[in-house]
Short mmCIF file of C-alpha atoms in Angstrom, two decimals:
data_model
loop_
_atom_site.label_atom_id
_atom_site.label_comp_id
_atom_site.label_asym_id
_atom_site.label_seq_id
_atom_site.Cartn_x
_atom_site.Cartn_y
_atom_site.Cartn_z
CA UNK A 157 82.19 9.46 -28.47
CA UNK A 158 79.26 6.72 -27.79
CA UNK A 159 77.97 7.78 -31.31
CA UNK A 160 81.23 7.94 -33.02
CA UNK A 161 81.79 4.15 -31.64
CA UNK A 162 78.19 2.51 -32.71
CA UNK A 163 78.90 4.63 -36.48
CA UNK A 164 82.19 2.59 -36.26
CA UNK A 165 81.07 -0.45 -35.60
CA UNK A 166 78.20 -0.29 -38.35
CA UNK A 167 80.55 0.43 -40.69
CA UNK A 168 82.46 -2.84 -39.94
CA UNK A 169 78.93 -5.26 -39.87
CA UNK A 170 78.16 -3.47 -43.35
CA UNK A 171 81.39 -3.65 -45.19
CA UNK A 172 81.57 -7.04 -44.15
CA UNK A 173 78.53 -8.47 -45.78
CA UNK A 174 76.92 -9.37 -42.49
CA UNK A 175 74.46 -6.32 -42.97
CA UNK A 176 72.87 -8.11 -46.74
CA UNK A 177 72.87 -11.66 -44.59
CA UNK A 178 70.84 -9.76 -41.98
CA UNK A 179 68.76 -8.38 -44.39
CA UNK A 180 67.62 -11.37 -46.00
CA UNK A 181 66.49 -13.03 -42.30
CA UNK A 182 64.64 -10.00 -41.33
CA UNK A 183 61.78 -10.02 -43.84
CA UNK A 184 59.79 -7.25 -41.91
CA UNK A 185 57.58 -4.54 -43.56
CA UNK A 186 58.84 -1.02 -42.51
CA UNK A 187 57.16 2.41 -41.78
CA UNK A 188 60.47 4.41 -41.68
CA UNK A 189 60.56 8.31 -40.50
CA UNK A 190 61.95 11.49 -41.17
CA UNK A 191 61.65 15.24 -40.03
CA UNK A 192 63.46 17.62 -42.42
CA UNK A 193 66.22 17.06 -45.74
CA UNK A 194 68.84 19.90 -46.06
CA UNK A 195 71.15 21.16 -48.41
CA UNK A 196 73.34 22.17 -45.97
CA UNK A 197 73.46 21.45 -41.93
CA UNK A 198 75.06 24.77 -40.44
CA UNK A 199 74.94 23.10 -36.60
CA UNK A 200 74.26 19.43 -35.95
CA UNK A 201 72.83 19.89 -32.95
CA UNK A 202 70.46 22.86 -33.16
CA UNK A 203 69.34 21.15 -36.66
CA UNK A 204 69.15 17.95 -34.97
CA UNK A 205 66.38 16.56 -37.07
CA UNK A 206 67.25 17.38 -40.26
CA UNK A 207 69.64 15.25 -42.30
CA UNK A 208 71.83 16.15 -45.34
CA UNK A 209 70.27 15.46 -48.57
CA UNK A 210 73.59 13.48 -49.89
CA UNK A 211 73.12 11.19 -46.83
CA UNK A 212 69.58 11.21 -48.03
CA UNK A 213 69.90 10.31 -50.95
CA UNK A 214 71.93 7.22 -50.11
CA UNK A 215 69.63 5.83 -47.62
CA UNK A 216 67.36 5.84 -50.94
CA UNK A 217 69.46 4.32 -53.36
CA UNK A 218 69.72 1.43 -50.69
CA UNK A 219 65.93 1.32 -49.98
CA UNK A 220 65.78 1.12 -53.73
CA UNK A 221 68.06 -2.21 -53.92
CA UNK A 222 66.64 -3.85 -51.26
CA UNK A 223 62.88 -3.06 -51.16
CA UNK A 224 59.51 -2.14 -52.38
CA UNK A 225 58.32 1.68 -51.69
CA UNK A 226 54.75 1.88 -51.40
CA UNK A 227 52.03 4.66 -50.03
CA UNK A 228 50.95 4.37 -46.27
CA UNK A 229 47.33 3.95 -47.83
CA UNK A 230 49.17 0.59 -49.88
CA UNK A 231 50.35 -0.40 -46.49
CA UNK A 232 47.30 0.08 -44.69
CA UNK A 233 45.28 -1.93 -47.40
CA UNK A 234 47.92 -4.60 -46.86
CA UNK A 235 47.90 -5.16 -43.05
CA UNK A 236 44.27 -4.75 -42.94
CA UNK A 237 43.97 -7.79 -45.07
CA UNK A 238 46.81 -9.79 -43.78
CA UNK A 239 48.67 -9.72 -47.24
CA UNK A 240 52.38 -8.09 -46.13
CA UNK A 241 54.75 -9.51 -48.09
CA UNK A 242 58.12 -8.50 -45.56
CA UNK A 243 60.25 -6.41 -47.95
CA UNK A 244 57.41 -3.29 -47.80
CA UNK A 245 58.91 0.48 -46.76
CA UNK A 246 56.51 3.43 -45.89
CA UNK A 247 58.62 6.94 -45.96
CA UNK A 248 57.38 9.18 -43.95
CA UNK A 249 58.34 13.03 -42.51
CA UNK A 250 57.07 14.12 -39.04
CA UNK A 251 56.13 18.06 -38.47
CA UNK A 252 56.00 19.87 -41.80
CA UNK A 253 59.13 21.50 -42.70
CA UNK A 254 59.59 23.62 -45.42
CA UNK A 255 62.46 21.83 -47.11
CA UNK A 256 60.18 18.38 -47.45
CA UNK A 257 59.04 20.88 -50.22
CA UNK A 258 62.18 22.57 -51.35
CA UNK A 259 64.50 19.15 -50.85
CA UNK A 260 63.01 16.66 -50.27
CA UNK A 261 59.81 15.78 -52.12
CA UNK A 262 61.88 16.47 -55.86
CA UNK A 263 64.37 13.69 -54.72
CA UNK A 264 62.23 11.64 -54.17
CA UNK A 265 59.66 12.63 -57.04
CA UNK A 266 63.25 11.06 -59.03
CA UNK A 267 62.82 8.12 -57.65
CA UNK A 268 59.13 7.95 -58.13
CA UNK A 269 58.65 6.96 -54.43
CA UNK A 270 55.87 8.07 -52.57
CA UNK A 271 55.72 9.67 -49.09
CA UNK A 272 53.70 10.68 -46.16
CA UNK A 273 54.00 14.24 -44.49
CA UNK A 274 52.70 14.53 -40.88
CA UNK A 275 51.33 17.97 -40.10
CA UNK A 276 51.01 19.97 -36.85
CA UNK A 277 48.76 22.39 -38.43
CA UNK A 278 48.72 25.31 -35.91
CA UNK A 279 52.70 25.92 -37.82
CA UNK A 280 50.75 25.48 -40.73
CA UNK A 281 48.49 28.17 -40.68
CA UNK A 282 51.36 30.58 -38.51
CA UNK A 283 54.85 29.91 -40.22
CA UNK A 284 56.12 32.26 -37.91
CA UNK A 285 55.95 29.60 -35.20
CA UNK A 286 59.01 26.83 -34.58
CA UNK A 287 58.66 23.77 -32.99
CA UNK A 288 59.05 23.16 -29.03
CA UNK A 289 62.48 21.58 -29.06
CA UNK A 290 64.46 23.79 -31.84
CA UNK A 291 63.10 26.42 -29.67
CA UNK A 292 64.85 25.28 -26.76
CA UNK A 293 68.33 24.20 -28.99
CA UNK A 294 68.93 27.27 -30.62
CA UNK A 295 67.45 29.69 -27.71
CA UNK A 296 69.80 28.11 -25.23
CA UNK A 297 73.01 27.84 -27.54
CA UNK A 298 72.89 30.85 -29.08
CA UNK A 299 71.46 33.24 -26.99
CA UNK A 300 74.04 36.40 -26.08
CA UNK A 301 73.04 36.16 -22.24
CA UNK A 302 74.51 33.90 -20.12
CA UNK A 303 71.66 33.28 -18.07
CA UNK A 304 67.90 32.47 -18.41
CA UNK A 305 65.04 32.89 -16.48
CA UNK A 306 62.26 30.30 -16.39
CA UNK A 307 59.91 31.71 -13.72
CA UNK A 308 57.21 28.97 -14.09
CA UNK A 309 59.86 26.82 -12.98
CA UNK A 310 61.20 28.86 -10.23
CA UNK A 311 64.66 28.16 -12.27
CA UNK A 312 67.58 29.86 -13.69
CA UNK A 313 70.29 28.61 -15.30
CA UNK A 314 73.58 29.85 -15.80
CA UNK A 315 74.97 29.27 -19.51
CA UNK A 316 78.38 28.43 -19.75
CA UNK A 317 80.48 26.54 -21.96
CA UNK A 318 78.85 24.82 -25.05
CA UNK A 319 78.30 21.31 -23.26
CA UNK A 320 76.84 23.39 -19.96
CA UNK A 321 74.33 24.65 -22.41
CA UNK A 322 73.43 21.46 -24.30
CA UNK A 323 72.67 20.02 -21.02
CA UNK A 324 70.84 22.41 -20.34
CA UNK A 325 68.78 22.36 -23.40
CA UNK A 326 68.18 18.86 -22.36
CA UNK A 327 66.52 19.14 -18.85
CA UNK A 328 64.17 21.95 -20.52
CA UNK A 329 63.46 19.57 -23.77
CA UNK A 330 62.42 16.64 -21.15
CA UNK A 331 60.38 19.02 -19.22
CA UNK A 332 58.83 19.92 -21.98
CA UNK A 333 58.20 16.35 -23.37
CA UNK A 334 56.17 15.62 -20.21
CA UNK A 335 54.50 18.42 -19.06
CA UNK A 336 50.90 19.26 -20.04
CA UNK A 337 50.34 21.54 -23.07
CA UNK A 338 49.67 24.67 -21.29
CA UNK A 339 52.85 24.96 -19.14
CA UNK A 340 55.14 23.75 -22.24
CA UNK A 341 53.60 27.46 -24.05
CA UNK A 342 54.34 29.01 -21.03
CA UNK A 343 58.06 27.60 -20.70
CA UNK A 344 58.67 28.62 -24.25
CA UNK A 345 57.44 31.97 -23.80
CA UNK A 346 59.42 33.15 -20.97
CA UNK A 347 62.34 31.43 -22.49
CA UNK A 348 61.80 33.54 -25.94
CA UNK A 349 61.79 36.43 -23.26
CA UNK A 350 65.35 36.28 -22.07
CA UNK A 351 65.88 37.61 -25.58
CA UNK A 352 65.06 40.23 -27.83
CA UNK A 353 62.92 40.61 -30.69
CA UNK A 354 65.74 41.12 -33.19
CA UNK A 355 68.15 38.30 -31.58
CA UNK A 356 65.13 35.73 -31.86
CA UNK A 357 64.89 36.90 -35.60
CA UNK A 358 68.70 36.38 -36.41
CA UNK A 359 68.41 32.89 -35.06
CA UNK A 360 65.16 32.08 -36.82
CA UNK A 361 66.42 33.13 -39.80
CA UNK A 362 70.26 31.37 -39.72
CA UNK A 363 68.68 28.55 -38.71
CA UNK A 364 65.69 28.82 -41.78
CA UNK A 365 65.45 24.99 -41.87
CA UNK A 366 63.07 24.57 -38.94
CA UNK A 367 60.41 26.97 -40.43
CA UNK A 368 57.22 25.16 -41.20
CA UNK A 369 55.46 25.39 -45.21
CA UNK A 370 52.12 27.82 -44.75
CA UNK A 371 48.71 26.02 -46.37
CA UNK A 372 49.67 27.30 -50.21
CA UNK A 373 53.15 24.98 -49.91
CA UNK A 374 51.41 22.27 -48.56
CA UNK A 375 49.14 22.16 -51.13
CA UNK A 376 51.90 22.60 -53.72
CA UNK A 377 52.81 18.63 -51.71
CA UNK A 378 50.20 17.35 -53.65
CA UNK A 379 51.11 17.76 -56.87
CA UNK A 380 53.39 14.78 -55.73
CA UNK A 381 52.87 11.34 -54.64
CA UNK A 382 52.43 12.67 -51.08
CA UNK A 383 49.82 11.81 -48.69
CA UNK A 384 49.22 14.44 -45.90
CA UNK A 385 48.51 13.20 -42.15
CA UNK A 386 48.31 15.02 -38.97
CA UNK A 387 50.38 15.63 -36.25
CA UNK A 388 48.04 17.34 -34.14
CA UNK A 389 47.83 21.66 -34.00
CA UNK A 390 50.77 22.47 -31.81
CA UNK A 391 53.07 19.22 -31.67
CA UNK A 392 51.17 18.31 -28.89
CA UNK A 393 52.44 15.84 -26.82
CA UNK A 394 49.67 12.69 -26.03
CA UNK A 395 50.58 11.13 -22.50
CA UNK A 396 48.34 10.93 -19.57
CA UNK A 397 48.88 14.22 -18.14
CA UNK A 398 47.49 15.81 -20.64
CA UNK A 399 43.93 17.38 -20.64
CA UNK A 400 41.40 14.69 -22.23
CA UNK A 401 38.89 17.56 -24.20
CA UNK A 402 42.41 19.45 -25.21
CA UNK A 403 44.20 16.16 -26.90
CA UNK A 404 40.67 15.35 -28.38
CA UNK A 405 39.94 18.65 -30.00
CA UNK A 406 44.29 19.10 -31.45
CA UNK A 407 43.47 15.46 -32.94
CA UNK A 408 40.06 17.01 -34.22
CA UNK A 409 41.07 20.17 -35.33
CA UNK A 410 44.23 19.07 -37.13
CA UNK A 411 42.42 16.10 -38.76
CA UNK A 412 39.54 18.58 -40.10
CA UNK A 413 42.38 21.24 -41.39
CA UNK A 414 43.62 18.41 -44.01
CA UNK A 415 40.88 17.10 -44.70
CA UNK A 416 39.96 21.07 -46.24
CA UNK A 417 42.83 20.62 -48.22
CA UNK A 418 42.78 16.92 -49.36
CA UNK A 419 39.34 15.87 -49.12
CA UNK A 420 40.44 13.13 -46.57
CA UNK A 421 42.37 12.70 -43.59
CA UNK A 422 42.97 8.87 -42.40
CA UNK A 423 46.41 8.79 -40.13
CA UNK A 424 47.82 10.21 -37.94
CA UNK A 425 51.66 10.35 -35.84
CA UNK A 426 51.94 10.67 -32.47
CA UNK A 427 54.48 13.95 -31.95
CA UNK A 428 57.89 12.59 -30.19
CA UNK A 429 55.73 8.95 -30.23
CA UNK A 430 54.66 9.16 -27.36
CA UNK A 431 50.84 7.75 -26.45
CA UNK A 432 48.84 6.20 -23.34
CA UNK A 433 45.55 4.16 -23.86
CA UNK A 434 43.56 7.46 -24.12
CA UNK A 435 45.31 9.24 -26.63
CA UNK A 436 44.71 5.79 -28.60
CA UNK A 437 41.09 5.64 -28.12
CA UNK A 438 40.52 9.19 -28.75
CA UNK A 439 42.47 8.54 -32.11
CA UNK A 440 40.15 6.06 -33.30
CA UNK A 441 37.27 8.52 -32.00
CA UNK A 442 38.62 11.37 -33.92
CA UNK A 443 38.44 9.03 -37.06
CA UNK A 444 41.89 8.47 -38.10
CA UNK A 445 42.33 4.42 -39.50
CA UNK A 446 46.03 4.22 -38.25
CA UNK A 447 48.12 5.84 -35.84
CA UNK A 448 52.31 5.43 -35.41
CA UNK A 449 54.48 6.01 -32.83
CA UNK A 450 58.50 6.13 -33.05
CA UNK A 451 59.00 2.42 -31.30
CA UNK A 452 60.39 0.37 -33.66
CA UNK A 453 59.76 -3.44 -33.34
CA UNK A 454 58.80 -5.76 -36.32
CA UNK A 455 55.48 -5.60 -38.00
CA UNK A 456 53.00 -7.90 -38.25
CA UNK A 457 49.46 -8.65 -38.39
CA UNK A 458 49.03 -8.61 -34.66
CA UNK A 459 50.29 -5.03 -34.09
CA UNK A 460 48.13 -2.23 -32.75
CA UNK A 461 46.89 0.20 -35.43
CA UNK A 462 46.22 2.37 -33.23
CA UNK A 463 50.28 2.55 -32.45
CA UNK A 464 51.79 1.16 -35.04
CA UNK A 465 55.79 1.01 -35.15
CA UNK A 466 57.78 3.03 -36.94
CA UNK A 467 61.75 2.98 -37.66
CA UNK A 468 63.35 6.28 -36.82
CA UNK A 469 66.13 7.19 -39.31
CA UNK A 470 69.73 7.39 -38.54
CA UNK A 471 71.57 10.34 -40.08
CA UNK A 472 74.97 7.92 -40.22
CA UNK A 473 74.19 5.80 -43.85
CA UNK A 474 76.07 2.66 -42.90
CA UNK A 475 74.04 2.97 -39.60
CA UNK A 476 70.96 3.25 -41.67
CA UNK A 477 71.92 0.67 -43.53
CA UNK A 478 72.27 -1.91 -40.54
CA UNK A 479 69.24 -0.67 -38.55
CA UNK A 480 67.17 -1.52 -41.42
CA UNK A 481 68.59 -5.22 -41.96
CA UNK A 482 67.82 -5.78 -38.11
#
């Protein structure tokens, strides 16, 4: 309901011209993020991250109207030497999904703009891997039982109606969020447990858009205007719990796995956005020239590269359209 009411009320700022008059006051450059374009979105909220590519493609005829695309290595050029002009838009794509491939990267190869794909490497080199949080969406509302076991966290829940189970799905994607690496594989594992083999199989396979390219796809990137960044190995999460060797050697490791493919490897996204003063120091250590997170404010030459903001994408276009003229 809250989201049906903001979509409504964006529609009404847009239609009514306020949106271009916004537009014109902001003057802000804008690093803008994605995760995954589809062709078709079977369940909204399992494929949470992914966005139609119609949708898509209107958020990029608007972009095209109203601004100038450039690379994130044009951008970094730009705010190193103070020379942002306001009306600048970096696209970017967080994980590495398959369909920034398939989808995405030919759209927008059309409109000749180009991109930045943020890896976690460790689903790189094992496709058969998903990603913490789809894990815990599509385990929890489509498994067959209608109970699960986490023992690590002396916990189980009963599954019952379709909200009951989102909510659930919730706690476990905030434990997950902020708890250190090592008990986040654990969680994941004994929740993959409550199932079998061949259940976890259907639902990786109906659900096909959350499966990560493998090194010869990525590669296959470059033959576009697409600059590949990390996203650390195993969409690990940098806060302050976290081990300080561990979240140096997944910013390491993930850094030197591009660079074997593209000679270079100079930024890097923080997975969910989230960072502490370590994880930005060890950054800088690791050798990476710019680092985002998902906090949107405006840009300018006093921001941190080292956290940089970046816009997170609504799916809703006319919401798009007025998030990016405020």
């Amino acid at each position: 309901m809250k989201q049906k009411i903001i979509n409504t009320i964006s529609s009404i700022v847009v239609n009514s011209g306020l949106g271009s008059v916004l537009n014109k006051i902001n003057r802000t450059p804008r690093v803008i993020y994605y995760h995954g374009i589809e062709n078709k979105i079977i369940d909204p909220y399992i494929q949470a991250v992914h966005i139609n590519k119609n949708s898509f493609k209107k958020h990029l005829l608007f972009i095209k109207k109203k601004y100038e695309v450039i690379s994130i290595n044009e951008f970094y050029e730009r705010f190193k030497n103070n020379s942002l002009k306001g009306k600048e838009i970096v696209i970017t794509f967080d994980d590495g999904y398959r369909n920034n491939l398939t989808v995405a990267a030919p759209i927008l190869q059309e409109f000749g703009f180009p991109f930045t794909v943020f890896l976690s490497t460790g689903l790189i080199e094992d496709n058969n891997l998903r990603f913490p949080t789809f894990l815990i969406r599509s385990i929890v509302l489509e498994a067959k039982t209608n109970k699960i076991t986490i023992q690590s966290l002396g916990k189980e829940f009963d599954l019952g109606d379709i909200q009951h189970r989102k909510n659930v799905a919730q706690e476990l994607i905030r434990i997950a969020k902020t708890a250190k690496n090592s008990q986040v594989n654990i969680l994941l594992e004994e929740l993959k447990n409550n199932i079998s083999k061949s259940e976890f199989e259907e639902i990786s396979e109906k659900f096909a858009s959350d499966q990560a390219m493998n090194w010869d796809e990525v590669k296959e990137l470059l033959k576009y205007d697409c600059t590949l960044a990390s996203h650390c190995v195993d969409h690990f999460v940098c806060h302050d719990k976290q081990d300080k060797e561990e979240m140096y050697q997944q910013l390491l490791d993930s850094r030197n796995s591009i660079i074997k493919i593209q000679g270079h490897c100079d930024y890097f996204a923080y997975p969910n956005g989230t960072n502490c003063e370590l994880a930005r120091e060890l950054t800088e250590k690791s050798g990476y020239k710019m680092a985002f997170s998902t906090k949107y404010r405006h840009i300018n030459n006093k921001a941190n590269s080292a956290s940089m903001y970046r816009l997170p994408v609504p799916l809703n276009v006319n919401r798009f359209k007025l998030m990016m003229s405020i």
